[in-house]
Structure formats: structure tokens, C-alpha cells
Short mmCIF file of C-alpha atoms and ligand atoms in Angstrom, two decimals:
data_model
loop_
_atom_site.label_atom_id
_atom_site.label_comp_id
_atom_site.label_asym_id
_atom_site.label_seq_id
_atom_site.Cartn_x
_atom_site.Cartn_y
_atom_site.Cartn_z
CA MET Z 1220 184.00 -96.90 224.89
CA ALA Z 1221 187.24 -97.79 222.88
CA LYS Z 1222 190.59 -96.51 223.83
CA VAL Z 1223 191.63 -93.77 221.40
CA ILE Z 1224 195.03 -94.40 219.78
CA ASP Z 1225 196.49 -90.98 219.51
CA GLY Z 1226 198.45 -90.86 216.25
CA LYS Z 1227 199.41 -87.42 216.72
CA ALA Z 1228 201.25 -87.98 220.00
CA PHE Z 1229 202.78 -91.24 218.72
CA ALA Z 1230 204.03 -89.51 215.60
CA ALA Z 1231 205.63 -86.76 217.61
CA GLY Z 1232 207.46 -89.47 219.66
CA VAL Z 1233 208.74 -91.28 216.37
CA ARG Z 1234 210.06 -87.74 215.09
CA ALA Z 1235 211.71 -87.11 218.48
CA GLU Z 1236 213.38 -90.48 218.30
CA VAL Z 1237 214.46 -89.77 214.61
CA ALA Z 1238 215.87 -86.40 215.64
CA LYS Z 1239 217.91 -87.92 218.37
CA HIS Z 1240 219.52 -90.36 215.89
CA VAL Z 1241 220.04 -87.55 213.45
CA THR Z 1242 221.96 -85.64 216.14
CA GLU Z 1243 224.17 -88.68 216.82
CA LEU Z 1244 224.82 -89.07 212.99
CA LYS Z 1245 225.75 -85.36 212.56
CA ALA Z 1246 228.29 -85.84 215.39
CA LYS Z 1247 229.90 -88.50 213.04
CA GLY Z 1248 229.73 -85.93 210.22
CA ILE Z 1249 226.78 -87.49 208.47
CA THR Z 1250 223.54 -85.62 207.61
CA PRO Z 1251 220.60 -87.73 206.37
CA GLY Z 1252 219.08 -86.17 203.22
CA LEU Z 1253 215.66 -86.57 201.63
CA ALA Z 1254 214.93 -85.49 198.08
CA VAL Z 1255 211.24 -84.81 197.16
CA VAL Z 1256 210.25 -84.58 193.61
CA LEU Z 1257 207.00 -82.67 192.80
CA VAL Z 1258 205.76 -82.50 189.20
CA GLY Z 1259 203.03 -80.02 188.44
CA GLU Z 1260 200.52 -78.04 190.44
CA ASP Z 1261 198.13 -80.61 192.17
CA PRO Z 1262 197.01 -78.50 195.13
CA ALA Z 1263 196.83 -81.58 197.65
CA SER Z 1264 200.29 -82.61 196.46
CA LYS Z 1265 201.71 -79.24 197.11
CA VAL Z 1266 200.51 -79.36 200.66
CA TYR Z 1267 201.96 -82.64 201.22
CA VAL Z 1268 205.28 -81.66 199.84
CA LYS Z 1269 205.42 -78.61 202.02
CA ASN Z 1270 204.57 -80.70 205.19
CA LYS Z 1271 207.31 -83.15 204.26
CA HIS Z 1272 209.91 -80.33 203.79
CA ALA Z 1273 209.04 -78.82 207.23
CA SER Z 1274 209.08 -81.98 209.08
CA THR Z 1275 212.43 -83.17 207.36
CA VAL Z 1276 214.16 -79.89 208.49
CA GLU Z 1277 212.60 -80.00 211.94
CA VAL Z 1278 214.33 -83.38 212.71
CA GLY Z 1279 217.67 -81.95 211.40
CA MET Z 1280 217.86 -83.51 208.02
CA ASN Z 1281 218.61 -82.05 204.79
CA SER Z 1282 215.62 -81.47 202.48
CA PHE Z 1283 216.13 -81.10 198.88
CA GLU Z 1284 212.96 -80.14 196.83
CA HIS Z 1285 212.76 -80.44 193.30
CA ARG Z 1286 209.65 -78.81 191.76
CA LEU Z 1287 209.19 -79.50 188.00
CA ASP Z 1288 206.54 -78.05 185.78
CA ALA Z 1289 203.55 -80.04 184.69
CA GLY Z 1290 204.84 -80.56 181.23
CA THR Z 1291 208.22 -82.02 182.13
CA SER Z 1292 209.19 -84.90 179.84
CA GLU Z 1293 209.66 -88.38 181.07
CA ALA Z 1294 213.32 -88.33 179.88
CA ASP Z 1295 213.87 -85.13 182.06
CA LEU Z 1296 212.43 -86.59 185.07
CA LEU Z 1297 214.33 -89.90 184.73
CA ALA Z 1298 217.45 -87.92 184.37
CA LEU Z 1299 216.83 -86.19 187.66
CA ILE Z 1300 216.23 -89.50 189.34
CA ASP Z 1301 219.52 -90.75 187.89
CA GLN Z 1302 221.29 -87.69 189.35
CA LEU Z 1303 219.63 -88.16 192.76
CA ASN Z 1304 220.52 -91.86 192.75
CA ALA Z 1305 224.24 -90.92 192.21
CA ASP Z 1306 224.21 -88.21 194.93
CA PRO Z 1307 225.81 -89.34 198.11
CA ALA Z 1308 223.95 -86.49 200.09
CA VAL Z 1309 220.75 -87.98 199.19
CA HIS Z 1310 219.75 -90.94 201.19
CA GLY Z 1311 216.02 -91.01 200.34
CA ILE Z 1312 214.05 -90.17 197.20
CA LEU Z 1313 210.43 -89.60 196.96
CA VAL Z 1314 208.43 -88.83 193.82
CA GLN Z 1315 205.06 -87.35 194.89
CA LEU Z 1316 202.12 -89.25 193.34
CA PRO Z 1317 199.98 -88.85 191.40
CA LEU Z 1318 202.18 -87.79 188.43
CA PRO Z 1319 200.59 -86.00 185.46
CA GLY Z 1320 199.04 -88.42 182.88
CA HIS Z 1321 201.76 -88.36 180.28
CA LEU Z 1322 204.31 -89.75 182.62
CA ASN Z 1323 204.56 -93.50 183.39
CA SER Z 1324 204.50 -93.80 187.20
CA GLU Z 1325 205.68 -97.43 187.31
CA LEU Z 1326 208.68 -96.68 185.05
CA VAL Z 1327 209.59 -93.50 187.13
CA ILE Z 1328 209.26 -95.25 190.58
CA ASN Z 1329 211.26 -98.26 189.45
CA ARG Z 1330 214.08 -95.95 188.28
CA ILE Z 1331 214.63 -95.09 192.01
CA ASP Z 1332 217.64 -96.91 193.51
CA PRO Z 1333 215.72 -99.30 195.73
CA ALA Z 1334 218.01 -98.47 198.73
CA LYS Z 1335 216.79 -94.93 198.48
CA ASP Z 1336 213.15 -95.70 197.87
CA VAL Z 1337 211.81 -94.45 201.14
CA ASP Z 1338 208.27 -94.97 199.93
CA GLY Z 1339 208.85 -98.71 199.40
CA PHE Z 1340 206.94 -98.59 196.16
CA HIS Z 1341 209.97 -100.01 193.92
CA ILE Z 1342 209.21 -103.61 192.74
CA SER Z 1343 212.42 -104.75 194.36
CA ASN Z 1344 211.11 -103.55 197.71
CA VAL Z 1345 207.80 -105.00 197.16
CA GLY Z 1346 209.34 -108.41 196.42
CA LEU Z 1347 211.72 -108.20 199.38
CA LEU Z 1348 208.75 -107.42 201.70
CA GLY Z 1349 206.84 -110.28 200.21
CA THR Z 1350 209.51 -112.78 200.84
CA GLY Z 1351 210.34 -111.45 204.38
CA GLN Z 1352 213.68 -109.90 203.55
CA LYS Z 1353 215.16 -106.48 204.57
CA SER Z 1354 213.43 -103.68 202.48
CA MET Z 1355 212.12 -100.21 202.55
CA VAL Z 1356 208.58 -100.46 203.71
CA PRO Z 1357 205.68 -98.19 202.65
CA CYS Z 1358 205.08 -95.39 205.15
CA THR Z 1359 201.53 -95.67 205.98
CA PRO Z 1360 201.40 -99.36 206.76
CA LEU Z 1361 204.68 -99.11 208.66
CA GLY Z 1362 202.96 -96.35 210.85
CA CYS Z 1363 199.99 -98.67 211.42
CA LEU Z 1364 202.16 -101.50 212.33
CA MET Z 1365 204.00 -99.36 214.91
CA MET Z 1366 200.88 -98.43 216.52
CA LEU Z 1367 199.45 -101.93 216.63
CA ARG Z 1368 202.68 -103.18 218.23
CA ASP Z 1369 202.63 -100.55 220.79
CA HIS Z 1370 199.09 -101.34 221.69
CA HIS Z 1371 199.16 -105.13 221.69
CA GLY Z 1372 202.74 -105.95 222.26
CA SER Z 1373 202.91 -109.23 220.22
CA LEU Z 1374 200.63 -109.62 217.29
CA ALA Z 1375 201.09 -113.39 216.84
CA GLY Z 1376 198.01 -115.37 216.29
CA LEU Z 1377 195.77 -112.51 216.03
CA ASN Z 1378 193.12 -112.46 213.32
CA ALA Z 1379 193.77 -109.44 211.10
CA VAL Z 1380 191.35 -108.29 208.32
CA VAL Z 1381 192.75 -105.58 205.94
CA VAL Z 1382 189.84 -104.05 203.88
CA GLY Z 1383 191.49 -102.72 200.81
CA ARG Z 1384 193.95 -104.05 198.29
CA SER Z 1385 195.93 -101.18 197.22
CA ASN Z 1386 199.79 -101.39 196.42
CA ILE Z 1387 200.33 -98.36 198.76
CA VAL Z 1388 198.53 -99.61 201.82
CA GLY Z 1389 196.35 -102.88 201.66
CA LYS Z 1390 198.92 -105.26 200.26
CA PRO Z 1391 201.92 -104.22 202.12
CA MET Z 1392 199.86 -103.83 205.35
CA ALA Z 1393 198.74 -107.49 204.82
CA GLN Z 1394 202.48 -108.66 204.31
CA LEU Z 1395 203.60 -106.66 207.44
CA LEU Z 1396 200.96 -108.24 209.63
CA LEU Z 1397 201.78 -111.68 208.23
CA GLY Z 1398 205.30 -111.00 209.06
CA ASP Z 1399 204.18 -110.43 212.76
CA SER Z 1400 202.42 -113.79 212.53
CA CYS Z 1401 198.88 -112.54 212.28
CA THR Z 1402 196.29 -114.67 210.36
CA VAL Z 1403 195.52 -112.27 207.61
CA THR Z 1404 192.55 -111.83 205.42
CA ILE Z 1405 192.63 -109.16 202.66
CA ALA Z 1406 188.97 -108.18 201.89
CA HIS Z 1407 187.86 -105.26 199.56
CA SER Z 1408 184.77 -103.62 198.15
CA ARG Z 1409 183.72 -106.71 196.39
CA THR Z 1410 184.01 -109.08 199.18
CA LYS Z 1411 180.94 -111.24 199.90
CA ASP Z 1412 179.39 -110.28 203.34
CA LEU Z 1413 182.08 -107.87 204.22
CA ALA Z 1414 180.55 -107.08 207.63
CA ALA Z 1415 180.78 -110.84 208.73
CA VAL Z 1416 184.39 -111.08 207.47
CA CYS Z 1417 185.27 -107.93 209.39
CA ARG Z 1418 183.54 -109.30 212.53
CA GLY Z 1419 186.18 -112.06 212.57
CA ALA Z 1420 188.94 -109.64 213.13
CA ASP Z 1421 190.82 -108.95 216.30
CA ILE Z 1422 192.72 -106.28 214.16
CA LEU Z 1423 190.63 -104.47 211.43
CA VAL Z 1424 192.50 -102.05 209.24
CA ALA Z 1425 190.14 -100.01 206.94
CA ALA Z 1426 191.95 -98.65 203.81
CA VAL Z 1427 189.13 -98.72 201.10
CA GLY Z 1428 188.79 -95.11 200.33
CA ARG Z 1429 184.95 -95.03 201.11
CA PRO Z 1430 183.76 -92.50 203.74
CA GLU Z 1431 182.39 -94.12 206.95
CA MET Z 1432 181.75 -97.47 205.13
CA ILE Z 1433 182.93 -99.64 208.01
CA THR Z 1434 180.16 -99.12 210.76
CA GLY Z 1435 179.94 -100.55 214.31
CA ASP Z 1436 178.27 -103.78 212.99
CA PHE Z 1437 181.40 -104.69 211.18
CA VAL Z 1438 183.47 -104.62 214.48
CA ARG Z 1439 183.86 -107.47 216.87
CA PRO Z 1440 183.65 -106.30 220.53
CA GLY Z 1441 187.09 -105.36 221.85
CA ALA Z 1442 188.77 -105.34 218.41
CA THR Z 1443 191.43 -102.90 217.51
CA VAL Z 1444 190.41 -100.66 214.51
CA ILE Z 1445 192.85 -98.76 212.37
CA ASP Z 1446 191.30 -96.19 210.02
CA VAL Z 1447 193.55 -95.25 207.22
CA GLY Z 1448 190.86 -93.33 205.25
CA ILE Z 1449 191.02 -89.61 204.57
CA ASN Z 1450 187.95 -88.63 202.85
CA ARG Z 1451 186.75 -84.95 202.34
CA ILE Z 1452 182.95 -84.71 202.46
CA GLU Z 1453 180.31 -82.06 202.80
CA ARG Z 1454 178.09 -82.36 205.79
CA ASP Z 1455 175.77 -79.69 207.22
CA GLY Z 1456 176.96 -77.28 204.51
CA LYS Z 1457 180.55 -77.59 205.71
CA GLY Z 1458 183.62 -79.43 204.50
CA LYS Z 1459 184.79 -82.24 206.80
CA ILE Z 1460 187.39 -84.99 206.93
CA VAL Z 1461 186.17 -88.42 207.71
CA GLY Z 1462 187.87 -91.92 207.60
CA ASP Z 1463 186.76 -95.15 206.09
CA VAL Z 1464 185.26 -96.02 209.55
CA HIS Z 1465 182.02 -94.55 210.97
CA TYR Z 1466 183.82 -93.43 214.12
CA GLU Z 1467 180.93 -93.11 216.64
CA SER Z 1468 179.26 -96.58 216.09
CA ALA Z 1469 182.70 -98.33 215.72
CA ALA Z 1470 184.18 -96.62 218.88
CA ALA Z 1471 181.18 -97.93 220.88
CA VAL Z 1472 182.16 -101.61 220.04
CA ALA Z 1473 185.94 -101.54 219.65
CA GLY Z 1474 188.54 -101.95 222.21
CA ALA Z 1475 190.83 -99.42 220.56
CA ILE Z 1476 190.38 -97.14 217.62
CA THR Z 1477 192.45 -94.55 215.51
CA PRO Z 1478 190.52 -91.27 214.98
CA VAL Z 1479 190.54 -89.27 211.74
CA PRO Z 1480 192.14 -86.77 211.68
CA GLY Z 1481 194.93 -87.41 214.25
CA GLY Z 1482 195.38 -91.21 213.93
CA VAL Z 1483 197.08 -92.81 211.10
CA GLY Z 1484 197.73 -89.54 209.10
CA PRO Z 1485 200.47 -88.00 211.20
CA MET Z 1486 202.31 -91.34 211.23
CA THR Z 1487 202.91 -91.33 207.50
CA ILE Z 1488 205.43 -88.45 207.42
CA ALA Z 1489 206.96 -89.67 210.71
CA CYS Z 1490 207.68 -93.01 209.01
CA LEU Z 1491 209.04 -91.26 206.04
CA LEU Z 1492 211.59 -89.65 208.22
CA ALA Z 1493 212.27 -93.04 209.92
CA ASN Z 1494 212.71 -94.64 206.48
CA THR Z 1495 215.10 -91.87 205.49
CA LEU Z 1496 217.14 -92.43 208.60
CA THR Z 1497 217.21 -96.19 208.07
CA ALA Z 1498 218.30 -95.63 204.35
CA CYS Z 1499 221.09 -93.42 205.62
CA CYS Z 1500 222.38 -95.77 208.37
CA ARG Z 1501 222.42 -98.68 205.72
CA ALA Z 1502 224.27 -96.48 203.16
CA ASN Z 1503 226.91 -95.79 205.84
CA GLY Z 1504 227.19 -99.34 207.02
CA LEU Z 1505 225.77 -98.36 210.58
CA ALA Z 1506 223.48 -100.23 212.78
CA GLU Z 1507 219.78 -99.47 212.10
CA PRO Z 1508 217.83 -97.64 214.68
CA LYS Z 1509 215.58 -100.17 216.76
CA GLY Z 1510 211.86 -99.67 216.71
CA LEU Z 1511 211.78 -97.47 213.64
CA THR Z 1512 211.69 -100.31 211.02
CA ALA Z 1513 209.46 -103.45 210.27
N1 LIG T 2039 200.75 -89.28 197.26
C1 LIG T 2039 199.80 -89.67 198.31
N2 LIG T 2039 200.39 -90.36 199.10
C2 LIG T 2039 201.69 -90.69 198.89
C3 LIG T 2039 202.67 -91.26 199.38
O1 LIG T 2039 202.71 -91.93 200.26
N3 LIG T 2039 203.92 -91.32 198.58
C4 LIG T 2039 204.04 -90.60 197.45
N4 LIG T 2039 205.19 -90.60 196.80
N5 LIG T 2039 202.93 -89.86 196.84
C5 LIG T 2039 201.83 -89.92 197.56
#
């Protein structure tokens, strides 16, 4: 049976490390601040924003919440972002996605000062990551990378297959693995003989958004399986959250695996806090915390 990679415990460790650095910064008179912007009433987004606020406060940072109504105009949202960009107490800015349909997400995200773009979604950060330069790295792939480095030590030379090509997870994940000298394949739902491609992986990252699509026959014996999926399904008349990996069959073959829930999920907010800390250190010309960046 595979070793279970405990993302919940790992994330608690990251948050504790962030909190320690925040205490040191406060002694210097600096408090890292994260601004979160939520437009509208999407129930899932409201839960995410609430959790982000609680975690931010818990590590000793300032949390600035901006809740705008669903009908907010693009001009008003851009004006708020300009104001946050100019505010020295704000080191990180996150605009919760998805935005209501009348707002252009790309335009809005690209208005954020790249140095404060703790989601790593601004085109400047995407370009910096793609060319191996210092950037803000998207939180979920950063969390996956931290867990992989912890489990393997060096990733150099390992075959990594990323299933999924989203801008939020798949593409940046592939860049990060390449940066750590993996041989990287990006596969997706249209890949020919996906199972055979996946069986070539020492590291298999599933981020396709299809419940339990990656079964044990996709997994090379001893491989490390990272399941990014969070899918709500109905089973036996009950709601349940499952990943993109069929856990039981994959765990029987893999060397290590992240569960859902309790794997990658908790790492995303922990890495958001790590990115906010990093942004604050950079803004103040201080050394970046070790082990919390790519
Ligand atoms: N909505 C779902 N996940 C995310 C995320 O990582 N960042 C933002 N900004 N919105 C999201």
C-alpha cells in the first residue's frame, strides 16, 4: 500500500513557519497584509474567502476583505485594484474567481501589481515562471511542489506527467517540475492512450477535473500520485468529495499518494499565506523565507 502524504499536517507546518516569520517581521514594525476581493454571492467563493480570512488572521497577518455586489462595474473594480496596488499596507491582492460574467477576468487580473499578485495569475508572473525568473507562483502547484520535494528530496531526472492543462494548475505545475529538472509531459482529456502515458510517470499529477478518472491501471508501481481534483459527487444518496484519482485502486499500486480531502486542498491556502509573506519581504528589501518559495 502507498504511503499517504498528509497535506493537512504539511499545511499546518507551512502555516506555523509563516507565522514564525510574521512574528519576526512584526518585531521590525512590519505586518504583512493580504487583500481579498469577492464580487457577488457565489456560495463556494464565499466559503473560500471566509477560510482565507480566518487563516490570514491566524498567522498574524492583516486581512483586508472587500465584498462588492454582483452588479459592480468593471471601472469600479479596477479602481479598487488601483487603490490596493498603491496601498503600502497591502502586500498581496487576490481577486476571487470566477467573476460575474460581465467582468473581464483577464483585464482585472492583469491590473494587479505583479509584485502583489499572490495568485501568480498575472501575465508577467506567468512569463517570469516560464523563463525561470523570480516570480509569484500559483498557490496550488506550489503546494504540490513542496510536498513532492519533501517526499523525494531531489526531483531531478524523474519522469513527471501532469494530466490537465489549465492556467491555474496544469501549466504552472509543468513549469515548476521542469524547473526542478523533471522530464515533463503535459497530458489532458484528449491525449491518445492516456493510461499508457501516465504509466510512464514517476510523478503523476492529476488536475483534469473529472471525478476518479485516474484509476490504478494508470499508475506505475511505486509512483508518486498527487491528486489536485476536488469533485462533489452523489454516491449512495449522499454528497461526497472525491479527487480526479480513484483512490483505492491507485493507492494499491502507487508508492505515495495524496488523499482527497486532506491532500493538496489544505496546501493552497498555506501557500497563499507563504506568497503573501514572500511579497512582503520583497517589498521591504528583506531576504525571502527559505523553503516557502519555488
Ligand atoms: N477560485 C478557485 N480557486 C481560486 C484560486 O486559487 N484563486 C482565485 N483567485 N480564485 C479561485
